PDB file of C-alpha atoms in Angstrom:
ATOM      1  CA  MET A   1      -7.711 -17.033   4.256  1.00 90.00           C
ATOM      2  CA  HIS A   2      -7.337 -13.404   5.244  1.00 93.00           C
ATOM      3  CA  LEU A   3      -7.421 -10.255   3.134  1.00 94.00           C
ATOM      4  CA  VAL A   4      -4.453  -7.999   3.914  1.00 95.00           C
ATOM      5  CA  GLN A   5      -4.449  -4.372   2.780  1.00 95.00           C
ATOM      6  CA  ILE A   6      -1.171  -2.510   2.371  1.00 95.00           C
ATOM      7  CA  LEU A   7      -1.533   1.283   2.324  1.00 93.00           C
ATOM      8  CA  LEU A   8       1.333   3.205   0.731  1.00 93.00           C
ATOM      9  CA  PRO A   9       1.733   6.976   0.312  1.00 92.00           C
ATOM     10  CA  ARG A  10       1.826   8.353  -3.234  1.00 92.00           C
ATOM     11  CA  ALA A  11       4.614  10.808  -2.276  1.00 92.00           C
ATOM     12  CA  ASP A  12       7.526  10.996   0.136  1.00 91.00           C
ATOM     13  CA  ASN A  13       7.656  13.327   3.162  1.00 86.00           C
ATOM     14  CA  THR A  14       8.849  16.234   1.001  1.00 90.00           C
ATOM     15  CA  GLY A  15       5.861  15.865  -1.335  1.00 88.00           C
ATOM     16  CA  ARG A  16       7.845  14.323  -4.207  1.00 95.00           C
ATOM     17  CA  PRO A  17       5.634  11.666  -5.874  1.00 93.00           C
ATOM     18  CA  PHE A  18       6.906   8.120  -6.160  1.00 95.00           C
ATOM     19  CA  GLY A  19       7.194   6.904  -9.748  1.00 93.00           C
ATOM     20  CA  ARG A  20       4.837   4.395 -11.307  1.00 92.00           C
ATOM     21  CA  GLU A  21       7.793   1.990 -11.540  1.00 95.00           C
ATOM     22  CA  ASP A  22       8.048   1.969  -7.731  1.00 96.00           C
ATOM     23  CA  PHE A  23       4.449   0.796  -7.407  1.00 95.00           C
ATOM     24  CA  ASP A  24       4.868  -1.669 -10.280  1.00 95.00           C
ATOM     25  CA  ARG A  25       7.835  -3.196  -8.429  1.00 96.00           C
ATOM     26  CA  VAL A  26       5.743  -3.589  -5.249  1.00 96.00           C
ATOM     27  CA  LYS A  27       2.908  -5.107  -7.283  1.00 96.00           C
ATOM     28  CA  GLU A  28       5.205  -7.653  -8.955  1.00 96.00           C
ATOM     29  CA  ASP A  29       6.812  -8.595  -5.637  1.00 96.00           C
ATOM     30  CA  LEU A  30       3.455  -9.124  -3.929  1.00 96.00           C
ATOM     31  CA  ALA A  31       2.091 -11.092  -6.882  1.00 96.00           C
ATOM     32  CA  SER A  32       5.051 -13.466  -6.785  1.00 95.00           C
ATOM     33  CA  ARG A  33       4.983 -13.874  -2.983  1.00 94.00           C
ATOM     34  CA  PHE A  34       1.223 -14.356  -2.604  1.00 94.00           C
ATOM     35  CA  ASP A  35       0.234 -15.739  -6.030  1.00 93.00           C
ATOM     36  CA  GLY A  36      -1.806 -12.622  -6.787  1.00 94.00           C
ATOM     37  CA  VAL A  37      -2.440  -9.004  -5.870  1.00 96.00           C
ATOM     38  CA  THR A  38      -5.063  -6.333  -6.396  1.00 95.00           C
ATOM     39  CA  ALA A  39      -3.669  -2.819  -6.792  1.00 93.00           C
ATOM     40  CA  TYR A  40      -5.719   0.376  -6.559  1.00 92.00           C
ATOM     41  CA  LEU A  41      -3.371   2.898  -8.179  1.00 86.00           C
ATOM     42  CA  GLN A  42      -5.488   5.186 -10.380  1.00 80.00           C
ATOM     43  CA  ALA A  43      -7.861   6.781  -7.875  1.00 68.00           C
ATOM     44  CA  PRO A  44      -5.857   7.385  -4.720  1.00 71.00           C
ATOM     45  CA  ALA A  45      -7.542   7.329  -1.366  1.00 87.00           C
ATOM     46  CA  GLU A  46      -6.836   9.889   1.334  1.00 87.00           C
ATOM     47  CA  GLY A  47      -5.136   8.935   4.575  1.00 84.00           C
ATOM     48  CA  GLN A  48      -5.387  11.047   7.715  1.00 86.00           C
ATOM     49  CA  TRP A  49      -3.688  10.724  11.080  1.00 83.00           C
ATOM     50  CA  GLN A  50      -3.271  12.679  14.287  1.00 89.00           C
ATOM     51  CA  ASP A  51       0.056  13.680  15.774  1.00 83.00           C
ATOM     52  CA  GLY A  52      -0.918  15.282  19.042  1.00 86.00           C
ATOM     53  CA  GLU A  53      -3.054  18.302  18.158  1.00 89.00           C
ATOM     54  CA  GLN A  54      -1.987  18.373  14.497  1.00 87.00           C
ATOM     55  CA  SER A  55      -3.820  16.462  11.778  1.00 86.00           C
ATOM     56  CA  SER A  56      -2.019  15.384   8.604  1.00 84.00           C
ATOM     57  CA  THR A  57      -3.263  13.894   5.334  1.00 84.00           C
ATOM     58  CA  ASP A  58      -1.764  12.299   2.263  1.00 87.00           C
ATOM     59  CA  GLU A  59      -2.853  10.431  -0.844  1.00 91.00           C
ATOM     60  CA  ILE A  60      -2.395   6.683  -0.681  1.00 92.00           C
ATOM     61  CA  VAL A  61      -2.601   3.680  -2.977  1.00 93.00           C
ATOM     62  CA  ILE A  62      -3.867   0.330  -1.777  1.00 94.00           C
ATOM     63  CA  PHE A  63      -2.540  -3.162  -2.452  1.00 96.00           C
ATOM     64  CA  GLU A  64      -4.519  -6.234  -1.375  1.00 95.00           C
ATOM     65  CA  VAL A  65      -3.342  -9.810  -1.045  1.00 96.00           C
ATOM     66  CA  MET A  66      -4.968 -12.971   0.277  1.00 95.00           C
ATOM     67  CA  VAL A  67      -2.906 -14.933   2.798  1.00 92.00           C
ATOM     68  CA  ASP A  68      -3.382 -18.441   4.124  1.00 88.00           C
ATOM     69  CA  ASP A  69      -3.879 -19.059   7.802  1.00 80.00           C
ATOM     70  CA  GLY A  70      -0.412 -20.081   8.981  1.00 69.00           C
ATOM     71  CA  ALA A  71       0.535 -21.530  12.327  1.00 45.00           C
ATOM     72  CA  ASN A  72       0.602 -17.947  13.660  1.00 47.00           C
ATOM     73  CA  GLY A  73      -1.967 -16.577  11.218  1.00 47.00           C
ATOM     74  CA  ALA A  74       0.744 -14.594   9.433  1.00 53.00           C
ATOM     75  CA  PRO A  75       2.255 -14.949   5.980  1.00 51.00           C
ATOM     76  CA  SER A  76       5.595 -16.724   5.773  1.00 50.00           C
TER      77      SER A  76
END
């Protein structure tokens, strides 16, 4: 088994926040595909990345699922 983390931004590129229903839809989809999910939605983490000389940040939420080892080690 492997733990897979999915990091999603809390807002789009214009700064408009995604609605709770968007994250609920992702949570339901992951739960049905992987028989369970852990969602960290209330206390967002901060993501940071470099684009050349410029550094950018955003708030993210985290979803975690456990996946079986497949023939290629990836979920089906």
